[in-house]
Amino acid sequence: MHDQHSQALKGLKLKATPKRLAILNLLAEESVYTSPEEIWRKLQGKFGRLGLPTVYRNLEELAAGGMISKVIHPNRQLYYYFCPNRHHHHHFICISCRKVEDIDFCGMEEITKNVSGTVLSHIVQVNGLCRACSNRQEGGAS
Amino acid sequence: MHDQHSQALKGLKLKATPKRLAILNLLAEESVYTSPEEIWRKLQGKFGRLGLPTVYRNLEELAAGGMISKVIHPNRQLYYYFCPNRHHHHHFICISCRKVEDIDFCGMEEITKNVSGTVLSHIVQVNGLCRACSNRQEGGAS
DNA sequence: TGCGTAAATGGAAATCATTTCTTTTTAGAA
DNA sequence: TTCTAAAAAGAAATGATTTCCATTTACGCA
Ligand SMILES: [Zn+2]
Ligand SMILES: [Zn+2]
Ligand SMILES: [Zn+2]
Ligand SMILES: [Zn+2]
């Protein structure tokens, strides 16, 4: 009722439960994309009990509602990221340190026009090594 | 030594084994993206024995070599697709009938310039319903 | 402010696609 | 034909994610 996230949750018809808010807040503080299990571990202390399924469920709901975004990882596990940038955009993700950088380009308007059918969603993601990890690797090589 | 696929495999330093070629040929005939298990089922008859791990292994190698492409599916399972279109492009996939349509647009040159780091790969995929499935659904609704 | 109800949660258990391991077989170069 | 690294089989493991259901909770409403 006073918190920004609570408002957004209301918009999605999701109850503002303490755990849901905690998950959201944790992700919002986190600067890298994160796995459900990591989130679960970090929040265990703050709650007497917290089920892993609860974390999975919430992340999925939040992602479905557009409050957080999924990261497609080569290892095929689930990762989520909260991006303060509220307009439509995509991400460059570092597969080493998990940093995320915004990509403000999206060619979907163009593409959608040339597709024969109904577009339901689209994925645009660039994978690589961020500047820091890129340099580190370069330096580390013999 | 005579087959087109064999040549390509040679280029990737992969032996042209009967099973590998069969997998490749099956995918090439298939008009939709397909799962490892489906490929395995369809090829069981042609070989006395065919291990599911063999199918998984081959698909991964072929994808790594760029001979086939992976499809990112909402259900998070693996799907592969052989696209005759040999130049760089992306896909519109129907999540209902699994049809694939080429998208000849890719903004990666632009994007890569604005990314601070090393780009290793990129994903561009449009998910939706193809014309046929789209109409079918529309008609089916009350 | 107290109720009622749908939504949310915990915890244990299941799932099941994918991977790993080890032994045996085979493609392809010499 | 011989040799060797690559490929394949088969069984077993894996482990992230999901399911189930009993219990608790948020919150709209009287
Ligand atoms: Zn972003
Ligand atoms: Zn977009
Ligand atoms: Zn294509
Ligand atoms: Zn591209």
mmCIF file of C-alpha atoms (C1' of nucleotides) and ligand atoms in Angstrom:
data_model
loop_
_atom_site.group_PDB
_atom_site.id
_atom_site.type_symbol
_atom_site.label_atom_id
_atom_site.label_comp_id
_atom_site.label_asym_id
_atom_site.label_seq_id
_atom_site.Cartn_x
_atom_site.Cartn_y
_atom_site.Cartn_z
ATOM 1 C CA MET A 1 0.000 0.000 0.000
ATOM 2 C CA HIS A 2 2.958 2.278 0.272
ATOM 3 C CA ASP A 3 5.682 0.317 -1.347
ATOM 4 C CA GLN A 4 6.388 0.587 -5.015
ATOM 5 C CA HIS A 5 6.595 -3.138 -5.520
ATOM 6 C CA SER A 6 3.354 -3.733 -3.697
ATOM 7 C CA GLN A 7 1.637 -1.412 -6.103
ATOM 8 C CA ALA A 8 3.016 -3.259 -9.067
ATOM 9 C CA LEU A 9 1.963 -6.579 -7.577
ATOM 10 C CA LYS A 10 -1.529 -5.275 -7.087
ATOM 11 C CA GLY A 11 -1.607 -4.467 -10.744
ATOM 12 C CA LEU A 12 -0.834 -8.085 -11.479
ATOM 13 C CA LYS A 13 -3.416 -9.318 -8.987
ATOM 14 C CA LEU A 14 -0.728 -10.940 -6.917
ATOM 15 C CA LYS A 15 -0.864 -10.622 -3.156
ATOM 16 C CA ALA A 16 1.951 -8.662 -1.595
ATOM 17 C CA THR A 17 3.187 -11.376 0.699
ATOM 18 C CA PRO A 18 6.363 -10.842 2.704
ATOM 19 C CA LYS A 19 8.156 -13.581 0.856
ATOM 20 C CA ARG A 20 7.161 -12.363 -2.530
ATOM 21 C CA LEU A 21 8.312 -8.875 -1.646
ATOM 22 C CA ALA A 22 11.538 -10.215 -0.222
ATOM 23 C CA ILE A 23 12.270 -12.098 -3.414
ATOM 24 C CA LEU A 24 11.539 -9.008 -5.422
ATOM 25 C CA ASN A 25 13.657 -6.792 -3.210
ATOM 26 C CA LEU A 26 16.535 -9.200 -3.235
ATOM 27 C CA LEU A 27 16.523 -9.353 -6.997
ATOM 28 C CA ALA A 28 16.275 -5.593 -7.199
ATOM 29 C CA GLU A 29 19.379 -5.190 -5.043
ATOM 30 C CA GLU A 30 21.240 -7.907 -6.852
ATOM 31 C CA SER A 31 23.349 -6.592 -9.689
ATOM 32 C CA VAL A 32 23.611 -9.905 -11.519
ATOM 33 C CA TYR A 33 21.229 -12.522 -12.793
ATOM 34 C CA THR A 34 20.462 -15.073 -10.122
ATOM 35 C CA SER A 35 19.164 -18.607 -9.751
ATOM 36 C CA PRO A 36 16.151 -19.677 -7.686
ATOM 37 C CA GLU A 37 18.336 -21.707 -5.410
ATOM 38 C CA GLU A 38 20.640 -18.781 -4.697
ATOM 39 C CA ILE A 39 17.706 -16.573 -3.884
ATOM 40 C CA TRP A 40 16.353 -19.250 -1.624
ATOM 41 C CA ARG A 41 19.667 -19.547 0.224
ATOM 42 C CA LYS A 42 19.987 -15.822 0.722
ATOM 43 C CA LEU A 43 16.475 -15.484 2.105
ATOM 44 C CA GLN A 44 16.518 -18.467 4.401
ATOM 45 C CA GLY A 45 17.883 -16.358 7.237
ATOM 46 C CA LYS A 46 15.144 -13.760 7.036
ATOM 47 C CA PHE A 47 12.371 -16.295 7.361
ATOM 48 C CA GLY A 48 12.036 -19.210 9.666
ATOM 49 C CA ARG A 49 10.853 -21.245 6.757
ATOM 50 C CA LEU A 50 10.984 -20.729 3.077
ATOM 51 C CA GLY A 51 10.251 -23.456 0.599
ATOM 52 C CA LEU A 52 12.201 -23.741 -2.589
ATOM 53 C CA PRO A 53 8.975 -24.326 -4.522
ATOM 54 C CA THR A 54 7.752 -20.995 -3.226
ATOM 55 C CA VAL A 55 10.757 -19.301 -4.740
ATOM 56 C CA TYR A 56 10.318 -21.070 -8.056
ATOM 57 C CA ARG A 57 6.623 -20.253 -8.105
ATOM 58 C CA ASN A 58 7.111 -16.609 -7.316
ATOM 59 C CA LEU A 59 9.868 -16.092 -9.809
ATOM 60 C CA GLU A 60 7.744 -17.628 -12.500
ATOM 61 C CA GLU A 61 4.772 -15.451 -11.625
ATOM 62 C CA LEU A 62 6.850 -12.308 -11.477
ATOM 63 C CA ALA A 63 8.408 -13.109 -14.812
ATOM 64 C CA ALA A 64 5.028 -13.871 -16.332
ATOM 65 C CA GLY A 65 3.851 -10.494 -15.103
ATOM 66 C CA GLY A 66 6.839 -8.762 -16.599
ATOM 67 C CA MET A 67 8.298 -7.539 -13.313
ATOM 68 C CA ILE A 68 11.482 -9.517 -13.775
ATOM 69 C CA SER A 69 13.095 -11.066 -16.797
ATOM 70 C CA LYS A 70 14.364 -14.516 -17.496
ATOM 71 C CA VAL A 71 17.861 -15.149 -18.662
ATOM 72 C CA ILE A 72 18.476 -17.914 -21.176
ATOM 73 C CA HIS A 73 21.645 -19.616 -20.060
ATOM 74 C CA PRO A 74 23.733 -22.140 -21.989
ATOM 75 C CA ASN A 75 23.562 -24.466 -19.006
ATOM 76 C CA ARG A 76 19.802 -24.472 -19.408
ATOM 77 C CA GLN A 77 19.105 -23.570 -15.812
ATOM 78 C CA LEU A 78 16.750 -20.837 -14.764
ATOM 79 C CA TYR A 79 18.040 -17.378 -13.966
ATOM 80 C CA TYR A 80 16.162 -14.187 -13.299
ATOM 81 C CA TYR A 81 17.059 -10.557 -13.347
ATOM 82 C CA PHE A 82 15.332 -7.452 -12.150
ATOM 83 C CA CYS A 83 15.963 -4.553 -14.475
ATOM 84 C CA PRO A 84 15.183 -1.037 -13.317
ATOM 85 C CA ASN A 85 14.935 -0.005 -16.938
ATOM 86 C CA ARG A 86 11.188 -0.133 -17.408
ATOM 87 C CA HIS A 87 10.858 0.248 -21.144
ATOM 88 C CA HIS A 88 11.123 -2.583 -23.625
ATOM 89 C CA HIS A 89 14.687 -3.636 -24.228
ATOM 90 C CA HIS A 90 17.010 -6.636 -24.155
ATOM 91 C CA HIS A 91 20.202 -7.775 -22.521
ATOM 92 C CA PHE A 92 23.832 -8.535 -22.999
ATOM 93 C CA ILE A 93 24.751 -11.055 -20.333
ATOM 94 C CA CYS A 94 28.166 -12.090 -19.136
ATOM 95 C CA ILE A 95 28.285 -15.846 -18.820
ATOM 96 C CA SER A 96 31.209 -15.577 -16.445
ATOM 97 C CA CYS A 97 30.355 -12.975 -13.796
ATOM 98 C CA ARG A 98 26.645 -12.750 -14.642
ATOM 99 C CA LYS A 99 26.640 -9.047 -15.158
ATOM 100 C CA VAL A 100 23.849 -7.681 -17.327
ATOM 101 C CA GLU A 101 24.000 -4.759 -19.689
ATOM 102 C CA ASP A 102 21.023 -3.213 -21.408
ATOM 103 C CA ILE A 103 20.597 -3.345 -25.139
ATOM 104 C CA ASP A 104 18.205 -0.687 -26.248
ATOM 105 C CA PHE A 105 17.733 -2.102 -29.660
ATOM 106 C CA CYS A 106 14.860 -4.328 -30.696
ATOM 107 C CA GLY A 107 13.921 -5.018 -34.268
ATOM 108 C CA MET A 108 10.631 -6.650 -33.460
ATOM 109 C CA GLU A 109 8.396 -4.112 -35.143
ATOM 110 C CA GLU A 110 10.152 -4.841 -38.400
ATOM 111 C CA ILE A 111 10.193 -8.554 -37.854
ATOM 112 C CA THR A 112 6.603 -8.876 -36.770
ATOM 113 C CA LYS A 113 5.487 -7.340 -40.024
ATOM 114 C CA ASN A 114 7.208 -10.034 -42.047
ATOM 115 C CA VAL A 115 5.947 -12.956 -40.034
ATOM 116 C CA SER A 116 2.865 -14.811 -41.180
ATOM 117 C CA GLY A 117 1.120 -15.676 -37.961
ATOM 118 C CA THR A 118 0.592 -14.397 -34.467
ATOM 119 C CA VAL A 119 3.620 -13.300 -32.506
ATOM 120 C CA LEU A 120 3.315 -14.205 -28.848
ATOM 121 C CA SER A 121 6.774 -13.427 -27.563
ATOM 122 C CA HIS A 122 10.304 -12.892 -28.640
ATOM 123 C CA ILE A 123 13.763 -13.503 -27.312
ATOM 124 C CA VAL A 124 16.723 -11.307 -28.009
ATOM 125 C CA GLN A 125 19.791 -11.955 -25.950
ATOM 126 C CA VAL A 126 23.471 -11.449 -26.487
ATOM 127 C CA ASN A 127 25.821 -13.710 -24.591
ATOM 128 C CA GLY A 128 29.462 -13.060 -23.960
ATOM 129 C CA LEU A 129 32.025 -11.766 -21.545
ATOM 130 C CA CYS A 130 31.761 -8.324 -20.076
ATOM 131 C CA ARG A 131 34.699 -5.951 -20.378
ATOM 132 C CA ALA A 132 36.155 -7.009 -17.039
ATOM 133 C CA CYS A 133 35.883 -10.741 -17.624
ATOM 134 C CA SER A 134 37.103 -10.304 -21.150
ATOM 135 C CA ASN A 135 40.252 -8.543 -19.985
ATOM 136 C CA ARG A 136 40.810 -10.966 -17.160
ATOM 137 C CA GLN A 137 40.723 -13.893 -19.535
ATOM 138 C CA GLU A 138 43.009 -12.196 -21.984
ATOM 139 C CA GLY A 139 45.518 -11.423 -19.245
ATOM 140 C CA GLY A 140 45.217 -14.896 -17.774
ATOM 141 C CA ALA A 141 46.107 -16.687 -20.986
ATOM 142 C CA SER A 142 49.738 -17.748 -21.326
ATOM 143 C CA MET B 1 32.758 -39.014 -49.819
ATOM 144 C CA HIS B 2 29.811 -38.545 -52.073
ATOM 145 C CA ASP B 3 27.142 -37.274 -49.809
ATOM 146 C CA GLN B 4 26.710 -33.614 -49.057
ATOM 147 C CA HIS B 5 26.309 -34.171 -45.367
ATOM 148 C CA SER B 6 29.382 -36.345 -45.190
ATOM 149 C CA GLN B 7 31.396 -33.539 -46.639
ATOM 150 C CA ALA B 8 30.103 -31.105 -44.112
ATOM 151 C CA LEU B 9 30.841 -33.538 -41.301
ATOM 152 C CA LYS B 10 34.375 -33.929 -42.546
ATOM 153 C CA GLY B 11 34.736 -30.210 -42.286
ATOM 154 C CA LEU B 12 33.788 -30.449 -38.639
ATOM 155 C CA LYS B 13 36.147 -33.374 -38.038
ATOM 156 C CA LEU B 14 33.233 -35.585 -37.185
ATOM 157 C CA LYS B 15 33.156 -39.114 -38.545
ATOM 158 C CA ALA B 16 30.370 -39.826 -40.991
ATOM 159 C CA THR B 17 28.827 -42.694 -39.087
ATOM 160 C CA PRO B 18 25.558 -44.214 -40.280
ATOM 161 C CA LYS B 19 23.741 -43.052 -37.208
ATOM 162 C CA ARG B 20 25.023 -39.554 -37.379
ATOM 163 C CA LEU B 21 24.014 -39.334 -41.019
ATOM 164 C CA ALA B 22 20.629 -40.823 -40.274
ATOM 165 C CA ILE B 23 19.989 -38.230 -37.608
ATOM 166 C CA LEU B 24 21.033 -35.504 -39.968
ATOM 167 C CA ASN B 25 18.919 -36.843 -42.805
ATOM 168 C CA LEU B 26 15.909 -37.277 -40.616
ATOM 169 C CA LEU B 27 16.145 -33.708 -39.426
ATOM 170 C CA ALA B 28 16.644 -32.502 -42.964
ATOM 171 C CA GLU B 29 13.460 -34.215 -44.079
ATOM 172 C CA GLU B 30 11.534 -33.118 -41.054
ATOM 173 C CA SER B 31 9.712 -29.859 -41.619
ATOM 174 C CA VAL B 32 9.340 -29.019 -37.948
ATOM 175 C CA TYR B 33 11.612 -28.700 -34.976
ATOM 176 C CA THR B 34 12.058 -32.003 -33.235
ATOM 177 C CA SER B 35 13.096 -33.421 -29.882
ATOM 178 C CA PRO B 36 15.914 -35.921 -29.304
ATOM 179 C CA GLU B 37 13.474 -38.496 -28.085
ATOM 180 C CA GLU B 38 11.314 -38.203 -31.193
ATOM 181 C CA ILE B 39 14.320 -38.593 -33.415
ATOM 182 C CA TRP B 40 15.361 -41.602 -31.417
ATOM 183 C CA ARG B 41 11.942 -43.200 -31.789
ATOM 184 C CA LYS B 42 11.817 -42.638 -35.515
ATOM 185 C CA LEU B 43 15.236 -44.128 -36.084
ATOM 186 C CA GLN B 44 14.866 -47.151 -33.858
ATOM 187 C CA GLY B 45 13.474 -49.177 -36.724
ATOM 188 C CA LYS B 46 16.367 -48.475 -39.046
ATOM 189 C CA PHE B 47 18.937 -49.692 -36.597
ATOM 190 C CA GLY B 48 18.916 -52.740 -34.442
ATOM 191 C CA ARG B 49 20.200 -50.636 -31.649
ATOM 192 C CA LEU B 50 20.316 -46.958 -31.094
ATOM 193 C CA GLY B 51 21.003 -45.401 -27.767
ATOM 194 C CA LEU B 52 19.248 -42.271 -26.678
ATOM 195 C CA PRO B 53 22.539 -40.824 -25.426
ATOM 196 C CA THR B 54 23.892 -41.236 -28.915
ATOM 197 C CA VAL B 55 21.115 -39.073 -30.257
ATOM 198 C CA TYR B 56 21.667 -36.427 -27.623
ATOM 199 C CA ARG B 57 25.401 -36.449 -28.224
ATOM 200 C CA ASN B 58 25.100 -36.147 -31.969
ATOM 201 C CA LEU B 59 22.540 -33.398 -31.879
ATOM 202 C CA GLU B 60 24.733 -31.407 -29.561
ATOM 203 C CA GLU B 61 27.781 -31.888 -31.778
ATOM 204 C CA LEU B 62 25.878 -30.991 -34.904
ATOM 205 C CA ALA B 63 24.488 -27.899 -33.266
ATOM 206 C CA ALA B 64 27.902 -26.912 -31.962
ATOM 207 C CA GLY B 65 29.206 -27.246 -35.492
ATOM 208 C CA GLY B 66 26.435 -25.103 -36.851
ATOM 209 C CA MET B 67 24.847 -27.799 -39.009
ATOM 210 C CA ILE B 68 21.581 -27.645 -37.120
ATOM 211 C CA SER B 69 20.057 -25.051 -34.874
ATOM 212 C CA LYS B 70 18.607 -25.236 -31.431
ATOM 213 C CA VAL B 71 15.139 -24.029 -30.664
ATOM 214 C CA ILE B 72 14.461 -22.320 -27.361
ATOM 215 C CA HIS B 73 11.136 -23.630 -26.172
ATOM 216 C CA PRO B 74 8.991 -22.335 -23.321
ATOM 217 C CA ASN B 75 8.864 -25.837 -21.904
ATOM 218 C CA ARG B 76 12.625 -25.719 -21.610
ATOM 219 C CA GLN B 77 13.191 -28.968 -23.442
ATOM 220 C CA LEU B 78 15.658 -29.413 -26.243
ATOM 221 C CA TYR B 79 14.551 -29.135 -29.834
ATOM 222 C CA TYR B 80 16.581 -29.037 -33.001
ATOM 223 C CA TYR B 81 15.929 -27.919 -36.516
ATOM 224 C CA PHE B 82 17.786 -28.348 -39.743
ATOM 225 C CA CYS B 83 17.474 -25.269 -41.868
ATOM 226 C CA PRO B 84 18.399 -25.436 -45.538
ATOM 227 C CA ASN B 85 18.940 -21.709 -45.495
ATOM 228 C CA ARG B 86 22.689 -21.574 -45.059
ATOM 229 C CA HIS B 87 23.251 -17.914 -44.343
ATOM 230 C CA HIS B 88 22.941 -16.281 -40.962
ATOM 231 C CA HIS B 89 19.355 -15.745 -39.957
ATOM 232 C CA HIS B 90 16.837 -16.478 -37.225
ATOM 233 C CA HIS B 91 13.479 -18.110 -36.765
ATOM 234 C CA PHE B 92 9.848 -17.621 -36.059
ATOM 235 C CA ILE B 93 8.613 -20.809 -34.443
ATOM 236 C CA CYS B 94 5.087 -22.004 -33.943
ATOM 237 C CA ILE B 95 4.687 -23.327 -30.443
ATOM 238 C CA SER B 96 1.663 -25.307 -31.505
ATOM 239 C CA CYS B 97 2.547 -27.198 -34.686
ATOM 240 C CA ARG B 98 6.309 -26.596 -34.490
ATOM 241 C CA LYS B 99 6.578 -25.084 -37.903
ATOM 242 C CA VAL B 100 9.574 -22.830 -38.477
ATOM 243 C CA GLU B 101 9.753 -19.739 -40.622
ATOM 244 C CA ASP B 102 12.914 -17.877 -41.480
ATOM 245 C CA ILE B 103 13.530 -14.376 -40.290
ATOM 246 C CA ASP B 104 16.153 -12.756 -42.401
ATOM 247 C CA PHE B 105 16.719 -9.898 -40.068
ATOM 248 C CA CYS B 106 19.484 -9.717 -37.490
ATOM 249 C CA GLY B 107 20.585 -6.532 -35.823
ATOM 250 C CA MET B 108 23.689 -7.977 -34.281
ATOM 251 C CA GLU B 109 26.199 -5.816 -36.118
ATOM 252 C CA GLU B 110 24.563 -2.759 -34.622
ATOM 253 C CA ILE B 111 24.220 -4.297 -31.213
ATOM 254 C CA THR B 112 27.723 -5.678 -31.024
ATOM 255 C CA LYS B 113 29.105 -2.213 -31.533
ATOM 256 C CA ASN B 114 27.300 -0.878 -28.489
ATOM 257 C CA VAL B 115 28.237 -3.701 -26.163
ATOM 258 C CA SER B 116 31.225 -3.317 -23.894
ATOM 259 C CA GLY B 117 32.739 -6.773 -23.865
ATOM 260 C CA THR B 118 33.193 -9.811 -26.045
ATOM 261 C CA VAL B 119 30.150 -11.195 -27.813
ATOM 262 C CA LEU B 120 30.222 -14.976 -27.948
ATOM 263 C CA SER B 121 26.760 -15.751 -29.233
ATOM 264 C CA HIS B 122 23.325 -14.357 -29.627
ATOM 265 C CA ILE B 123 19.795 -15.561 -29.589
ATOM 266 C CA VAL B 124 17.014 -14.075 -31.650
ATOM 267 C CA GLN B 125 13.806 -16.007 -31.789
ATOM 268 C CA VAL B 126 10.195 -15.117 -32.297
ATOM 269 C CA ASN B 127 7.610 -17.386 -30.776
ATOM 270 C CA GLY B 128 4.000 -17.563 -31.738
ATOM 271 C CA LEU B 129 1.385 -19.324 -33.774
ATOM 272 C CA CYS B 130 1.799 -19.818 -37.478
ATOM 273 C CA ARG B 131 -0.950 -18.655 -39.816
ATOM 274 C CA ALA B 132 -2.659 -22.056 -39.807
ATOM 275 C CA CYS B 133 -2.611 -22.537 -36.042
ATOM 276 C CA SER B 134 -3.603 -18.953 -35.557
ATOM 277 C CA ASN B 135 -6.682 -19.356 -37.739
ATOM 278 C CA ARG B 136 -7.559 -22.695 -36.228
ATOM 279 C CA GLN B 137 -7.555 -21.193 -32.754
ATOM 280 C CA GLU B 138 -9.565 -18.212 -33.820
ATOM 281 C CA GLY B 139 -12.151 -20.415 -35.437
ATOM 282 C CA GLY B 140 -12.225 -22.771 -32.464
ATOM 283 C CA ALA B 141 -13.046 -20.057 -29.977
ATOM 284 C CA SER B 142 -16.732 -19.695 -29.105
ATOM 285 C "C1'" DT C 1 -12.466 -4.361 12.976
ATOM 286 C "C1'" DG C 2 -13.631 -9.324 12.292
ATOM 287 C "C1'" DC C 3 -14.787 -12.932 8.478
ATOM 288 C "C1'" DG C 4 -14.543 -15.708 4.567
ATOM 289 C "C1'" DT C 5 -12.253 -17.205 0.719
ATOM 290 C "C1'" DA C 6 -9.075 -17.524 -2.763
ATOM 291 C "C1'" DA C 7 -4.308 -17.275 -2.937
ATOM 292 C "C1'" DA C 8 0.046 -18.543 -1.076
ATOM 293 C "C1'" DT C 9 3.187 -21.659 1.285
ATOM 294 C "C1'" DG C 10 5.862 -25.730 3.164
ATOM 295 C "C1'" DG C 11 7.698 -30.016 2.865
ATOM 296 C "C1'" DA C 12 8.128 -34.315 1.117
ATOM 297 C "C1'" DA C 13 8.087 -36.803 -2.857
ATOM 298 C "C1'" DA C 14 7.999 -37.410 -7.733
ATOM 299 C "C1'" DT C 15 9.466 -36.460 -12.260
ATOM 300 C "C1'" DC C 16 11.918 -37.215 -16.102
ATOM 301 C "C1'" DA C 17 14.739 -35.064 -19.561
ATOM 302 C "C1'" DT C 18 19.483 -35.086 -19.855
ATOM 303 C "C1'" DT C 19 24.076 -36.649 -18.573
ATOM 304 C "C1'" DT C 20 27.613 -39.661 -16.932
ATOM 305 C "C1'" DC C 21 30.262 -43.875 -16.906
ATOM 306 C "C1'" DT C 22 32.415 -47.825 -18.656
ATOM 307 C "C1'" DT C 23 32.888 -51.273 -22.002
ATOM 308 C "C1'" DT C 24 32.621 -52.525 -26.733
ATOM 309 C "C1'" DT C 25 32.464 -51.338 -31.596
ATOM 310 C "C1'" DT C 26 33.741 -48.831 -35.702
ATOM 311 C "C1'" DA C 27 35.257 -45.247 -39.195
ATOM 312 C "C1'" DG C 28 38.890 -43.850 -41.558
ATOM 313 C "C1'" DA C 29 43.797 -42.886 -42.024
ATOM 314 C "C1'" DA C 30 48.213 -45.087 -42.812
ATOM 315 C "C1'" DT D 1 44.949 -54.965 -43.289
ATOM 316 C "C1'" DT D 2 46.125 -52.693 -39.049
ATOM 317 C "C1'" DC D 3 45.698 -49.343 -35.616
ATOM 318 C "C1'" DT D 4 43.696 -45.770 -32.936
ATOM 319 C "C1'" DA D 5 40.842 -42.204 -31.663
ATOM 320 C "C1'" DA D 6 36.132 -41.422 -32.078
ATOM 321 C "C1'" DA D 7 31.582 -43.234 -31.604
ATOM 322 C "C1'" DA D 8 28.013 -46.043 -29.579
ATOM 323 C "C1'" DA D 9 25.427 -48.994 -26.169
ATOM 324 C "C1'" DG D 10 23.245 -49.641 -21.970
ATOM 325 C "C1'" DA D 11 22.545 -49.051 -17.518
ATOM 326 C "C1'" DA D 12 22.593 -45.971 -13.996
ATOM 327 C "C1'" DA D 13 22.871 -41.470 -11.946
ATOM 328 C "C1'" DT D 14 21.600 -36.778 -11.712
ATOM 329 C "C1'" DG D 15 19.492 -32.926 -9.937
ATOM 330 C "C1'" DA D 16 16.953 -28.993 -11.220
ATOM 331 C "C1'" DT D 17 12.194 -28.272 -11.384
ATOM 332 C "C1'" DT D 18 7.478 -29.673 -10.459
ATOM 333 C "C1'" DT D 19 3.623 -31.816 -8.219
ATOM 334 C "C1'" DC D 20 0.617 -32.693 -4.355
ATOM 335 C "C1'" DC D 21 -1.973 -31.646 -0.600
ATOM 336 C "C1'" DA D 22 -2.577 -30.097 4.038
ATOM 337 C "C1'" DT D 23 -2.056 -25.671 6.384
ATOM 338 C "C1'" DT D 24 -1.596 -20.737 6.642
ATOM 339 C "C1'" DT D 25 -2.299 -16.006 5.178
ATOM 340 C "C1'" DA D 26 -3.505 -11.621 2.658
ATOM 341 C "C1'" DC D 27 -7.010 -8.645 1.966
ATOM 342 C "C1'" DG D 28 -11.759 -7.338 0.121
ATOM 343 C "C1'" DC D 29 -15.946 -6.756 2.322
ATOM 344 C "C1'" DA D 30 -19.620 -6.500 5.746
HETATM 345 ZN ZN ZN E 1 17.775 -4.290 -18.693
HETATM 346 ZN ZN ZN E 2 12.218 -6.773 -28.090
HETATM 347 ZN ZN ZN E 3 15.963 -20.976 -41.019
HETATM 348 ZN ZN ZN E 4 21.805 -13.071 -35.741
#
